[in-house]
Amino acid sequence: MTKLFTSESVTEGHPDKMCDQISDAILDAILENDPRGRVACETLLTNGICFVAGEITTKTYVDIPSIARSVIKDVGYTDAKYGFQWETSGVMVAIKEQSSDIARGVDAYREKDQTGEIISEDLENLGAGDQGLMFGYACNETPELMPLPIVLAHKLCQRLTEVRKQNIIKGLRPDGKSQVTIEYDEDKPSRVHTVLIAAQHNPEWKMTDLRKEIIEKVIKKVIPQQLLDSKTIYHVNTTGKFVIGGPQGDTGLTGRKIIVDTYGGMARHGGGCFSGKDPTKVDRSGSYAARWVAKNIVAAGLAEKVEVQIAYAIGIPEPLSIRIDTFGTAKEDITDQQISKAISKVFDLRPGMIIKELNLRRPLYRQVAAYGHFGRPELNLPWEQTNKKQEIKKACGIKA
C-alpha cells in the first residue's frame, strides 16, 4: 500500500524566518553576558520596517537595532532593489520587563541579596515558565532520525541559499521556499513524488532558463539519485515569476513557521514557537527535551518511530504528564508503558534540570532559527545527543 506525505521549508530570507533569526540573535546577545536573562522577544517585518517587541529582564545591555540590522544584512537584503535594505529600513523597539506574576512562578528557587543580585539558585526547583504541551519525535527514516520529507525540504532551502550567496546561480534574491512529497510503500519512503521550489529572482530571468538551473544545480545536487525517477514531478516558481518577495511582498512574524521548525507535520505540535524565548520557557526547553528523549528511544532500537508528549504547569517543576506513542513499532517484548516508565527513570524532565543537562543558558539559538531545530548533525546540538540509549535499554530490562 502506497501513500504520500509532504513537508515544506523556507530559506533564511523568508520574512517569517528573518523574524525568528532576529529574535534569536537578540536572545543570544543577552545570554552571552547574562545567562539568567529572561527573554520573550517578538519581531515583525513589513515593507521598510522592523518592529521588535516583547518582555526582557536582564542586567546587560544589547543594541537591539544594530542586532536586527546585522541579521538582515547577513541574510542578504543588501540592495534596495530587493524591496528591503538593512541600512535604510526603520527599526522600532518596544520592550518591557517580564511580568512579575510570571517571574514569581519561576523565581521561587532563587536566593537574592539586598541589592537584588542572585547569590544562589536551586535548578531542581525551577518552575516551568508557562503551562503547555510539548511534543518530540524521531524515526529511523534518515541518519538524522528525522522524517525524510522535512530533511530534504531543509536541504533544498540550504542549497538554494548556497547557490545564491556563492553566485552559482546568478540573480537570485533571498526569499525562497521548498516542498517535497515522498511516496511511502508499506510505511517506508520509496521515492520522491514531487519537488517544488519557489526562488526569488531578478526580473531579467526567463522562467524556462531558471527552471533548468534550479533543477540541475539545486534539486539534483540535494536529492539522492535513487529517489528520483522519470515520474518525479518538478515545479519551479509556479506563478511564472517571483521578483517581489521578502518583507516587501509578505509581512513576517516570529513563530509562524513552527511546523518548518520541527518535523514537517509528521508529528503533533503543542502550538508554542521556539524563537525569541529563553530556556525557562518550556515551549523551547521542553520541546528540545522531548526530541532528546524520542531520539534516544529510536537510537536504542526500542522502536522504529516514537512521539513523546510532555505537559507542564507554570511555576511547577515536575511535568504533569509524559506520554509515549510508538505507533505499534516497538520491539515485540517492549510496551509503550514500559518505555514511559524507563524515560521517567533515565531523564529528569524538570525545566531546571533540562537547562542544566543540555547547557541551554548560552548563545546557540540563532543558528537553529533557520533550516530546523532538529536533525542538524553539523551543529552538534545538545538535544541531538544519543547519550542515554544504553540507560534506556537497561531500564527496559534489555541487556547490553
XYZ file of C-alpha atoms in Angstrom:
400
model
C 0.000 0.000 0.000
C 1.432 3.396 -1.007
C 0.699 6.843 0.385
C 2.087 10.339 0.019
C 3.409 12.773 2.626
C 4.560 16.344 2.033
C 6.733 18.724 4.074
C 7.931 22.258 3.352
C 10.785 24.514 4.352
C 11.719 28.153 3.744
C 15.015 29.943 3.232
C 16.619 32.284 5.750
C 15.432 35.173 3.564
C 11.742 34.359 4.044
C 10.223 37.178 6.146
C 8.929 34.862 8.906
C 12.328 33.198 9.178
C 14.071 36.572 9.261
C 11.927 37.433 12.280
C 12.875 34.185 14.003
C 16.554 34.897 13.397
C 16.347 38.467 14.694
C 14.521 37.344 17.856
C 17.057 34.586 18.490
C 20.032 36.836 17.721
C 18.775 39.212 20.433
C 18.370 36.244 22.808
C 21.913 35.046 22.066
C 23.350 38.515 22.687
C 21.665 38.675 26.095
C 22.663 35.132 27.127
C 26.276 35.823 26.193
C 26.607 38.333 29.041
C 23.633 37.397 31.237
C 22.946 33.641 31.161
C 19.994 34.101 33.547
C 18.331 36.775 31.428
C 14.614 36.353 30.748
C 13.643 36.895 27.145
C 10.365 36.761 25.241
C 11.162 38.686 22.091
C 8.924 39.061 19.025
C 9.806 40.619 15.674
C 7.549 41.889 12.888
C 8.814 42.814 9.428
C 6.940 44.611 6.694
C 7.784 46.972 3.869
C 10.597 49.191 5.169
C 10.020 48.487 8.879
C 11.406 46.088 11.504
C 9.445 46.184 14.768
C 10.833 44.419 17.864
C 8.639 43.983 20.948
C 8.358 41.778 23.996
C 9.347 41.258 27.617
C 13.012 41.203 28.588
C 14.511 41.226 32.073
C 18.312 41.393 32.085
C 21.236 43.074 33.779
C 23.111 43.512 30.489
C 22.624 45.908 27.588
C 22.264 44.929 23.958
C 21.885 47.214 20.955
C 18.688 45.759 19.512
C 18.549 47.908 16.347
C 22.150 47.027 15.468
C 21.485 43.318 16.014
C 18.384 43.439 13.819
C 20.235 45.249 11.041
C 23.139 42.808 11.245
C 20.818 39.819 10.743
C 19.054 41.489 7.818
C 22.453 42.173 6.222
C 23.728 38.611 6.816
C 20.592 37.145 5.259
C 21.245 39.123 2.117
C 18.968 42.168 1.966
C 21.799 44.438 0.893
C 20.238 46.083 -2.171
C 17.266 48.451 -2.218
C 16.096 46.718 -5.406
C 15.110 43.733 -3.224
C 12.420 45.896 -1.586
C 14.098 45.796 1.837
C 17.547 47.015 2.812
C 19.452 46.554 6.054
C 20.719 50.154 6.421
C 17.734 52.171 5.225
C 14.812 50.237 6.722
C 13.495 51.560 10.020
C 13.848 49.669 13.303
C 11.371 50.289 16.127
C 11.716 48.810 19.631
C 9.060 48.361 22.322
C 10.440 46.294 25.208
C 9.244 45.988 28.799
C 10.197 43.762 31.736
C 8.799 40.303 32.289
C 5.522 40.244 34.206
C 6.081 39.894 37.957
C 3.282 37.312 38.078
C 5.140 35.112 35.589
C 8.516 35.744 37.226
C 7.125 34.706 40.625
C 6.453 31.171 39.415
C 9.954 30.771 38.051
C 11.976 32.751 40.629
C 10.970 30.862 43.762
C 14.157 28.805 43.547
C 16.433 31.867 43.638
C 18.076 33.498 46.647
C 18.960 37.185 46.243
C 20.942 39.629 48.360
C 19.727 43.074 49.461
C 20.651 44.622 46.101
C 18.611 42.046 44.208
C 21.690 40.218 42.926
C 21.240 36.428 42.673
C 23.590 34.707 45.114
C 22.381 31.115 44.749
C 19.840 29.065 42.820
C 18.294 25.631 43.052
C 17.698 24.436 39.490
C 15.901 21.345 40.751
C 13.018 23.518 41.878
C 12.868 25.931 38.948
C 9.245 26.152 37.955
C 8.088 25.933 34.347
C 7.895 29.372 32.716
C 4.416 28.651 31.369
C 1.832 25.955 31.006
C 1.704 23.964 27.798
C 2.232 20.707 25.997
C 5.337 19.857 24.004
C 5.987 17.087 21.505
C 9.162 15.360 20.390
C 9.536 12.883 17.557
C 12.111 10.596 16.000
C 12.088 7.863 13.368
C 14.631 5.689 11.568
C 13.937 7.010 8.036
C 17.195 9.002 7.893
C 20.598 9.037 9.631
C 19.384 12.151 11.485
C 16.470 10.077 12.849
C 14.107 12.587 11.256
C 11.315 12.205 8.676
C 12.704 12.171 5.131
C 10.344 14.856 3.691
C 11.422 17.617 6.104
C 15.113 16.640 5.880
C 15.071 17.012 2.098
C 12.999 20.207 2.229
C 15.532 21.834 4.575
C 18.491 20.713 2.478
C 16.896 22.158 -0.656
C 16.473 25.544 1.033
C 20.022 25.443 2.347
C 21.254 24.688 -1.165
C 19.090 27.469 -2.621
C 20.799 29.916 -0.239
C 24.216 28.463 -1.035
C 23.879 28.890 -4.821
C 22.673 32.466 -4.239
C 25.435 33.529 -1.857
C 28.182 31.797 -3.863
C 26.798 33.167 -7.133
C 26.474 29.649 -8.572
C 23.106 30.775 -9.925
C 23.331 34.488 -10.588
C 20.461 36.875 -9.978
C 18.731 35.067 -7.105
C 17.287 37.012 -4.175
C 17.000 35.961 -0.506
C 13.366 34.774 -0.280
C 12.510 31.196 -1.163
C 10.642 28.012 -0.309
C 10.795 24.293 -0.938
C 8.274 21.476 -0.709
C 8.889 17.736 -1.012
C 6.337 14.960 -1.436
C 7.583 11.465 -0.593
C 5.837 8.277 -1.698
C 5.752 5.711 1.073
C 5.414 1.987 0.415
C 4.319 -0.036 3.443
C 5.252 2.947 5.655
C 8.790 3.128 4.208
C 9.936 6.005 1.967
C 10.443 4.668 -1.568
C 10.757 7.643 -3.958
C 10.343 11.380 -4.390
C 6.939 12.022 -5.946
C 7.084 15.840 -6.304
C 9.586 18.627 -5.659
C 8.571 22.278 -5.531
C 10.941 25.251 -5.416
C 9.980 28.920 -5.166
C 13.079 31.063 -5.703
C 13.025 34.866 -5.621
C 14.952 36.250 -8.581
C 15.908 39.341 -10.544
C 13.377 40.368 -13.223
C 15.793 39.563 -16.085
C 15.400 35.811 -15.658
C 13.393 33.759 -18.182
C 11.430 31.078 -16.336
C 12.474 28.267 -18.679
C 16.131 29.066 -18.031
C 15.709 29.476 -14.266
C 13.749 26.223 -14.024
C 16.589 24.322 -15.709
C 19.188 25.914 -13.422
C 17.197 25.138 -10.258
C 16.583 21.506 -11.240
C 20.217 20.837 -12.161
C 22.068 22.921 -9.555
C 19.709 22.701 -6.582
C 17.315 19.748 -6.724
C 19.604 17.140 -8.297
C 22.527 18.241 -6.118
C 20.493 17.579 -2.960
C 18.127 14.675 -3.548
C 19.791 11.246 -3.881
C 19.569 9.933 -7.417
C 17.952 6.678 -6.325
C 14.939 8.614 -5.015
C 14.329 10.372 -8.349
C 12.863 8.701 -11.436
C 11.186 9.546 -14.737
C 7.859 10.088 -12.968
C 9.160 12.618 -10.414
C 7.341 15.935 -10.850
C 9.282 19.223 -10.687
C 7.642 22.592 -10.012
C 9.699 25.818 -10.085
C 8.060 29.216 -9.454
C 4.566 28.048 -10.299
C 3.132 31.588 -10.630
C 5.509 32.321 -13.509
C 7.792 34.738 -11.675
C 8.886 35.630 -8.135
C 10.506 39.070 -8.166
C 8.679 40.805 -5.293
C 9.444 38.946 -2.075
C 10.778 39.236 1.446
C 9.183 41.864 3.726
C 8.115 43.865 0.675
C 5.886 41.056 -0.539
C 4.771 39.479 2.748
C 4.694 40.597 6.374
C 6.923 38.450 8.592
C 6.347 37.487 12.224
C 8.255 35.469 14.800
C 6.860 31.989 15.397
C 4.837 31.481 12.229
C 6.896 28.568 10.922
C 6.541 26.121 13.815
C 5.989 23.091 11.559
C 9.013 24.009 9.455
C 10.978 24.312 12.713
C 10.035 20.826 13.902
C 9.002 17.694 11.991
C 7.316 18.961 8.856
C 3.867 17.896 10.011
C 4.829 14.269 10.621
C 4.240 14.657 14.373
C 1.830 16.627 16.554
C 2.718 20.112 17.747
C 1.762 21.789 21.016
C 1.417 25.198 19.342
C 4.201 27.184 21.008
C 7.102 28.520 18.956
C 10.766 28.431 19.997
C 12.402 31.611 18.717
C 12.927 34.608 20.977
C 12.372 32.603 24.174
C 14.947 31.881 26.864
C 15.134 28.258 28.097
C 12.956 28.819 31.189
C 10.114 28.819 28.647
C 9.182 25.161 28.263
C 7.892 25.834 24.760
C 11.589 25.754 23.952
C 13.380 23.654 26.578
C 10.535 21.144 26.932
C 10.366 20.604 23.176
C 14.116 20.153 22.976
C 13.957 17.633 25.817
C 11.106 15.758 24.124
C 13.183 15.441 20.948
C 16.177 14.274 23.036
C 14.039 11.586 24.631
C 12.484 10.481 21.337
C 15.811 10.303 19.538
C 17.360 8.159 22.268
C 14.423 5.743 22.177
C 14.847 5.178 18.432
C 18.654 5.132 18.663
C 18.341 2.433 21.334
C 16.399 0.278 18.878
C 13.283 0.189 21.055
C 11.031 1.451 18.251
C 11.143 2.459 14.588
C 9.394 5.735 15.382
C 8.127 7.427 18.516
C 6.295 10.545 19.621
C 6.822 11.948 23.112
C 4.434 14.373 24.814
C 5.342 16.349 27.942
C 2.921 18.708 29.718
C 3.767 21.454 32.242
C 2.058 23.978 34.527
C 3.528 27.413 35.222
C 5.582 27.515 38.423
C 5.589 23.708 38.894
C 8.870 21.889 38.160
C 7.576 18.348 37.633
C 5.846 17.528 34.332
C 2.117 16.983 34.681
C 2.277 14.069 32.256
C 4.632 12.150 29.982
C 3.215 10.114 27.101
C 4.978 7.731 24.724
C 3.484 6.513 21.433
C 5.500 4.164 19.212
C 2.659 3.675 16.700
C 2.910 -0.097 17.010
C 6.607 -0.147 16.034
C 8.079 -1.015 19.455
C 10.093 -4.200 19.882
C 7.778 -7.154 20.357
C 8.629 -7.661 24.018
C 8.501 -3.949 24.950
C 5.338 -1.916 25.558
C 4.856 1.836 25.366
C 4.103 1.788 29.108
C 7.466 0.168 29.824
C 9.268 2.758 27.739
C 7.384 5.545 29.522
C 8.440 4.217 32.926
C 12.029 3.889 31.713
C 12.011 7.500 30.494
C 10.909 8.716 33.928
C 13.890 6.905 35.464
C 16.514 7.967 32.935
C 15.539 11.586 32.152
C 14.923 14.386 34.653
C 12.392 16.490 32.758
C 12.083 19.326 35.270
C 12.874 22.580 33.416
C 15.866 23.488 35.555
C 17.413 20.069 35.104
C 16.823 20.173 31.352
C 18.619 23.542 31.276
C 21.488 22.102 33.309
C 21.797 18.788 31.471
C 21.652 20.338 27.986
C 23.553 23.504 28.954
C 20.921 25.767 27.435
C 21.923 29.096 29.004
C 24.333 30.059 26.264
C 24.137 31.670 22.839
C 23.295 28.834 20.455
C 19.845 29.736 19.145
C 20.218 31.911 16.056
C 21.932 29.043 14.224
C 18.769 26.924 14.503
C 16.350 29.751 13.684
C 16.510 28.713 10.019
C 16.537 25.208 8.473
C 15.159 23.407 11.514
C 15.895 22.952 15.197
C 16.235 19.168 14.901
C 18.290 16.771 12.820
C 21.245 19.153 12.359
C 24.392 16.981 12.733
C 26.630 19.810 11.511
C 25.756 21.890 14.591
C 26.403 19.330 17.369
C 23.275 20.398 19.263
C 22.944 19.068 22.834
C 19.358 17.821 22.368
C 20.516 15.751 19.371
C 22.760 13.566 21.543
C 22.011 9.851 21.815
C 23.914 9.583 25.085
C 21.085 7.941 27.031
C 20.279 4.973 24.780
C 22.121 2.395 26.867
C 20.461 3.619 30.071
C 17.041 3.387 28.431
C 17.693 -0.185 27.275
C 18.841 -1.131 30.758
C 15.769 0.499 32.346
C 13.593 -1.529 29.948
C 15.314 -4.748 31.037
C 17.345 -5.204 27.857
C 20.880 -6.479 28.406
C 23.724 -4.724 26.636
